[in-house]
Every structure is written in structure tokens, then in C-alpha cells.
């Protein structure tokens, strides 16, 4: 696990799409220092015979003074952090009940966790040798999904999207195996290994794109920060949309794994595995 040295605050604002006057758009805004980011996504959900609307948002900062146990004081400090930021950022925070604003340290692990096929051997290693004979065989198989498999900074907002893709991929992989009356554990093991290798390439694309965007927008070194503030950011502001949009779309497409195609050899047969996902996937990680 890696401490990313900033804090994450989350909330569900009680404002509708019409209240914030954003035409239903999601957005993410970056500050120039202290790992500051704010992002919001509108959502609606059934509530009895009607539907309710909210805005899911998150805020990040490395300013330790923002860490506050008292909910009311915490909300006030976040509003102060966002002083001077564009609408509707402060409105979204103000419309969120103080006791519903969550906070946590940003913790991540950037190494994809493989399936575990020898759980009993792991348990025997962890416990004393006296208990080694109490478990027989390899034991159950463990497969990690979502944040349990790998996490990255909430820069491109794909954490929940990746978890849904991962779950769908696992379901598709296991369905023909578990529906077979003659269950073959070795067949399942091989299928899970191939699935993990293919999906790891999608995660690698996301990690690379995240690191690229993070280093350009909020670099760690002083020199890089000055270059970003006085060169990269002005260049981005001055560039017309017909230049920025293709570049943004290319990074987003790469991060979603849509450029990636792997070919695996399965018992002598060439099997092409292509990672596909929806361009409309939006997540507040």
C-alpha cells in the first residue's frame, strides 16, 4: 500500500441538475498546488413513485489543515479551500449535509493482484506448522476485483468503471465453466489466468494515462511545478478546442484500453482478446 500524501473528501449534494445550471454535465477541475481537485457527476435514483436527483462529488487536497474530525468545522474548511473556485463547486458543498461528508487518506496500490489458487498453502505459511495438517488440498480460489486488484489516483475517474468491467469479465469467464456438469478445476485455473493477463493490460493503460495526466497537471518537483504553472497551463488555456479535444479524446481512449489488443495462445489455438468498454462510462473514484 502507498500513501499518496493527500486527503479525499466525498459527498452527495442535494442539488438537482437544474439547481446547478450545468445542463447535466460532469466536470473535474484541478488546482495549481496542494493536489487540489474537485469533480462532480449528476445522478438520479428511484424514490417511491418519483425520482430524486443528487450530485456526487469528491475533493482532494494535501493541506493537512483540512483534516477535521468535527463535521461542521470540516465543511467550513472545505468551503474555505474552494474560495474563488468556479460555480457550482461551493454550492455543491454547501448543499451537502456536514455529517455526510466523508474523509479519508488517499491510499493506493499500483500492482495488479493475481488470482490465488493455493489458499491453503498461504494459510499454512501464515500459521504455525502445527496447523499445517488441518487443511487438505489447494483450498478455494480467490479472485480480486476493483480496488482490491489495483487502485490508482482518482485522476481519470475510472475506479468504479473498472470494477464493473472486471466483474462482467469474471462472470463471462466463469459462466461456461460452472455451467458444465463435469467441473474442471484446471480449466477454470487456466481461464482465470488468461482473463487476468488480458485485463491487466487494460489496467496498465489506465495507470500509464493516469501518471501522464498527473505529472502534467500536478507535478511533484518545484521546477516541474513552475513549468506547469507558467508554460503548460497557459498553453492549454490558449489552445483552441479543435486542438485540445482530439488530444483529450486520445488519452481517454487509451486509458479505457480501446487501443489495446492482445493475442494469446490457448493450447495451440490463437485466441484474440480485445478489451472494449463504453466511451460513456463515468465514475467518481
PDB file of C-alpha atoms in Angstrom, residues 8-120:
ATOM      1  CA  UNK A   8     -10.033  12.729  -0.186  1.00  0.00           C
ATOM      2  CA  UNK A   9     -13.418  14.172   0.797  1.00  0.00           C
ATOM      3  CA  UNK A  10     -16.666  12.832  -0.683  1.00  0.00           C
ATOM      4  CA  UNK A  11     -20.303  13.798  -0.545  1.00  0.00           C
ATOM      5  CA  UNK A  12     -23.716  13.661  -2.228  1.00  0.00           C
ATOM      6  CA  UNK A  13     -25.055  17.161  -2.740  1.00  0.00           C
ATOM      7  CA  UNK A  14     -28.822  17.642  -2.545  1.00  0.00           C
ATOM      8  CA  UNK A  15     -28.902  19.739  -5.726  1.00  0.00           C
ATOM      9  CA  UNK A  16     -30.606  18.756  -8.963  1.00  0.00           C
ATOM     10  CA  UNK A  17     -29.336  19.318 -12.492  1.00  0.00           C
ATOM     11  CA  UNK A  18     -31.499  22.442 -12.778  1.00  0.00           C
ATOM     12  CA  UNK A  19     -30.193  23.782  -9.458  1.00  0.00           C
ATOM     13  CA  UNK A  20     -26.566  23.886 -10.620  1.00  0.00           C
ATOM     14  CA  UNK A  21     -27.265  25.062 -14.182  1.00  0.00           C
ATOM     15  CA  UNK A  22     -24.688  22.700 -15.749  1.00  0.00           C
ATOM     16  CA  UNK A  23     -27.029  21.050 -18.292  1.00  0.00           C
ATOM     17  CA  UNK A  24     -26.349  17.666 -16.720  1.00  0.00           C
ATOM     18  CA  UNK A  25     -22.618  17.721 -17.491  1.00  0.00           C
ATOM     19  CA  UNK A  26     -19.977  16.127 -15.277  1.00  0.00           C
ATOM     20  CA  UNK A  27     -16.783  18.063 -14.632  1.00  0.00           C
ATOM     21  CA  UNK A  28     -13.409  17.867 -12.916  1.00  0.00           C
ATOM     22  CA  UNK A  29     -11.365  20.971 -12.043  1.00  0.00           C
ATOM     23  CA  UNK A  30      -7.713  20.967 -10.967  1.00  0.00           C
ATOM     24  CA  UNK A  31      -5.894  23.438  -8.779  1.00  0.00           C
ATOM     25  CA  UNK A  32      -2.296  24.521  -9.331  1.00  0.00           C
ATOM     26  CA  UNK A  33      -0.993  23.353  -5.951  1.00  0.00           C
ATOM     27  CA  UNK A  34      -1.609  21.130  -2.907  1.00  0.00           C
ATOM     28  CA  UNK A  35      -3.014  18.261  -5.030  1.00  0.00           C
ATOM     29  CA  UNK A  36      -6.335  20.114  -5.232  1.00  0.00           C
ATOM     30  CA  UNK A  37      -9.039  18.590  -7.425  1.00  0.00           C
ATOM     31  CA  UNK A  38     -12.800  18.799  -7.434  1.00  0.00           C
ATOM     32  CA  UNK A  39     -15.117  16.652  -9.513  1.00  0.00           C
ATOM     33  CA  UNK A  40     -18.874  16.164  -9.673  1.00  0.00           C
ATOM     34  CA  UNK A  41     -21.266  13.843 -11.510  1.00  0.00           C
ATOM     35  CA  UNK A  42     -25.076  14.158 -11.541  1.00  0.00           C
ATOM     36  CA  UNK A  43     -27.122  11.097 -10.684  1.00  0.00           C
ATOM     37  CA  UNK A  44     -30.780  10.192 -10.304  1.00  0.00           C
ATOM     38  CA  UNK A  45     -32.390   7.280  -8.485  1.00  0.00           C
ATOM     39  CA  UNK A  46     -35.926   5.991  -7.820  1.00  0.00           C
ATOM     40  CA  UNK A  47     -37.563   7.114  -4.598  1.00  0.00           C
ATOM     41  CA  UNK A  48     -41.046   5.719  -4.259  1.00  0.00           C
ATOM     42  CA  UNK A  49     -43.098   6.735  -7.280  1.00  0.00           C
ATOM     43  CA  UNK A  50     -40.709   9.572  -8.225  1.00  0.00           C
ATOM     44  CA  UNK A  51     -37.007  10.038  -8.929  1.00  0.00           C
ATOM     45  CA  UNK A  52     -34.582  12.052  -6.834  1.00  0.00           C
ATOM     46  CA  UNK A  53     -31.509  13.868  -8.082  1.00  0.00           C
ATOM     47  CA  UNK A  54     -28.149  14.358  -6.444  1.00  0.00           C
ATOM     48  CA  UNK A  55     -24.629  15.367  -7.407  1.00  0.00           C
ATOM     49  CA  UNK A  56     -21.859  13.003  -6.330  1.00  0.00           C
ATOM     50  CA  UNK A  57     -18.627  14.916  -5.730  1.00  0.00           C
ATOM     51  CA  UNK A  58     -15.123  14.472  -4.422  1.00  0.00           C
ATOM     52  CA  UNK A  59     -12.448  16.937  -3.359  1.00  0.00           C
ATOM     53  CA  UNK A  60      -8.746  16.265  -2.856  1.00  0.00           C
ATOM     54  CA  UNK A  61      -6.096  18.352  -1.107  1.00  0.00           C
ATOM     55  CA  UNK A  62      -2.724  17.807   0.550  1.00  0.00           C
ATOM     56  CA  UNK A  63      -3.393  20.629   3.043  1.00  0.00           C
ATOM     57  CA  UNK A  64      -3.340  18.915   6.434  1.00  0.00           C
ATOM     58  CA  UNK A  65      -5.445  21.669   7.999  1.00  0.00           C
ATOM     59  CA  UNK A  66      -8.442  20.383   6.016  1.00  0.00           C
ATOM     60  CA  UNK A  67      -8.429  17.174   8.089  1.00  0.00           C
ATOM     61  CA  UNK A  68     -11.060  17.861  10.727  1.00  0.00           C
ATOM     62  CA  UNK A  69     -12.979  15.394  12.879  1.00  0.00           C
ATOM     63  CA  UNK A  70     -15.849  17.777  13.632  1.00  0.00           C
ATOM     64  CA  UNK A  71     -18.266  17.593  10.622  1.00  0.00           C
ATOM     65  CA  UNK A  72     -19.352  21.249  10.753  1.00  0.00           C
ATOM     66  CA  UNK A  73     -15.803  22.574  11.015  1.00  0.00           C
ATOM     67  CA  UNK A  74     -14.738  20.158   8.268  1.00  0.00           C
ATOM     68  CA  UNK A  75     -17.360  21.564   5.912  1.00  0.00           C
ATOM     69  CA  UNK A  76     -16.318  25.134   6.698  1.00  0.00           C
ATOM     70  CA  UNK A  77     -12.683  24.319   5.955  1.00  0.00           C
ATOM     71  CA  UNK A  78     -13.588  22.726   2.627  1.00  0.00           C
ATOM     72  CA  UNK A  79     -15.602  25.800   1.658  1.00  0.00           C
ATOM     73  CA  UNK A  80     -12.559  27.904   2.520  1.00  0.00           C
ATOM     74  CA  UNK A  81     -10.361  25.603   0.427  1.00  0.00           C
ATOM     75  CA  UNK A  82     -12.618  26.216  -2.576  1.00  0.00           C
ATOM     76  CA  UNK A  83     -12.772  30.004  -2.109  1.00  0.00           C
ATOM     77  CA  UNK A  84     -12.518  31.628  -5.544  1.00  0.00           C
ATOM     78  CA  UNK A  85     -13.187  28.420  -7.493  1.00  0.00           C
ATOM     79  CA  UNK A  86     -15.832  28.460 -10.220  1.00  0.00           C
ATOM     80  CA  UNK A  87     -19.529  27.694  -9.771  1.00  0.00           C
ATOM     81  CA  UNK A  88     -21.110  25.384  -8.770  1.00  0.00           C
ATOM     82  CA  UNK A  89     -18.312  23.949  -6.592  1.00  0.00           C
ATOM     83  CA  UNK A  90     -19.076  25.839  -3.387  1.00  0.00           C
ATOM     84  CA  UNK A  91     -22.839  25.449  -3.974  1.00  0.00           C
ATOM     85  CA  UNK A  92     -22.438  21.665  -4.142  1.00  0.00           C
ATOM     86  CA  UNK A  93     -20.503  21.593  -0.867  1.00  0.00           C
ATOM     87  CA  UNK A  94     -22.930  23.957   0.854  1.00  0.00           C
ATOM     88  CA  UNK A  95     -25.894  21.756  -0.169  1.00  0.00           C
ATOM     89  CA  UNK A  96     -24.270  18.653   1.337  1.00  0.00           C
ATOM     90  CA  UNK A  97     -25.115  17.875   4.997  1.00  0.00           C
ATOM     91  CA  UNK A  98     -21.947  18.242   7.069  1.00  0.00           C
ATOM     92  CA  UNK A  99     -22.303  14.809   8.688  1.00  0.00           C
ATOM     93  CA  UNK A 100     -22.495  13.187   5.229  1.00  0.00           C
ATOM     94  CA  UNK A 101     -19.124  14.495   4.027  1.00  0.00           C
ATOM     95  CA  UNK A 102     -16.673  11.618   4.328  1.00  0.00           C
ATOM     96  CA  UNK A 103     -12.896  11.976   4.563  1.00  0.00           C
ATOM     97  CA  UNK A 104     -10.026   9.529   4.204  1.00  0.00           C
ATOM     98  CA  UNK A 105      -6.327   9.346   3.411  1.00  0.00           C
ATOM     99  CA  UNK A 106      -5.543   8.648  -0.241  1.00  0.00           C
ATOM    100  CA  UNK A 107      -4.132   5.125  -0.236  1.00  0.00           C
ATOM    101  CA  UNK A 108      -3.345   3.156  -3.374  1.00  0.00           C
ATOM    102  CA  UNK A 109      -1.573   0.067  -4.648  1.00  0.00           C
ATOM    103  CA  UNK A 110      -0.414   0.038  -8.251  1.00  0.00           C
ATOM    104  CA  UNK A 111       0.408  -3.638  -8.625  1.00  0.00           C
ATOM    105  CA  UNK A 112      -2.275  -5.843 -10.129  1.00  0.00           C
ATOM    106  CA  UNK A 113      -3.106  -8.744  -7.787  1.00  0.00           C
ATOM    107  CA  UNK A 114      -3.281 -12.137  -9.466  1.00  0.00           C
ATOM    108  CA  UNK A 115      -5.795 -14.883  -8.610  1.00  0.00           C
ATOM    109  CA  UNK A 116      -4.751 -17.127  -5.719  1.00  0.00           C
ATOM    110  CA  UNK A 117      -5.176 -20.849  -6.386  1.00  0.00           C
ATOM    111  CA  UNK A 118      -3.421 -22.242  -3.287  1.00  0.00           C
ATOM    112  CA  UNK A 119      -5.213 -20.585  -0.389  1.00  0.00           C
ATOM    113  CA  UNK A 120      -4.498 -23.476   1.972  1.00  0.00           C
TER     114      UNK A 120
END
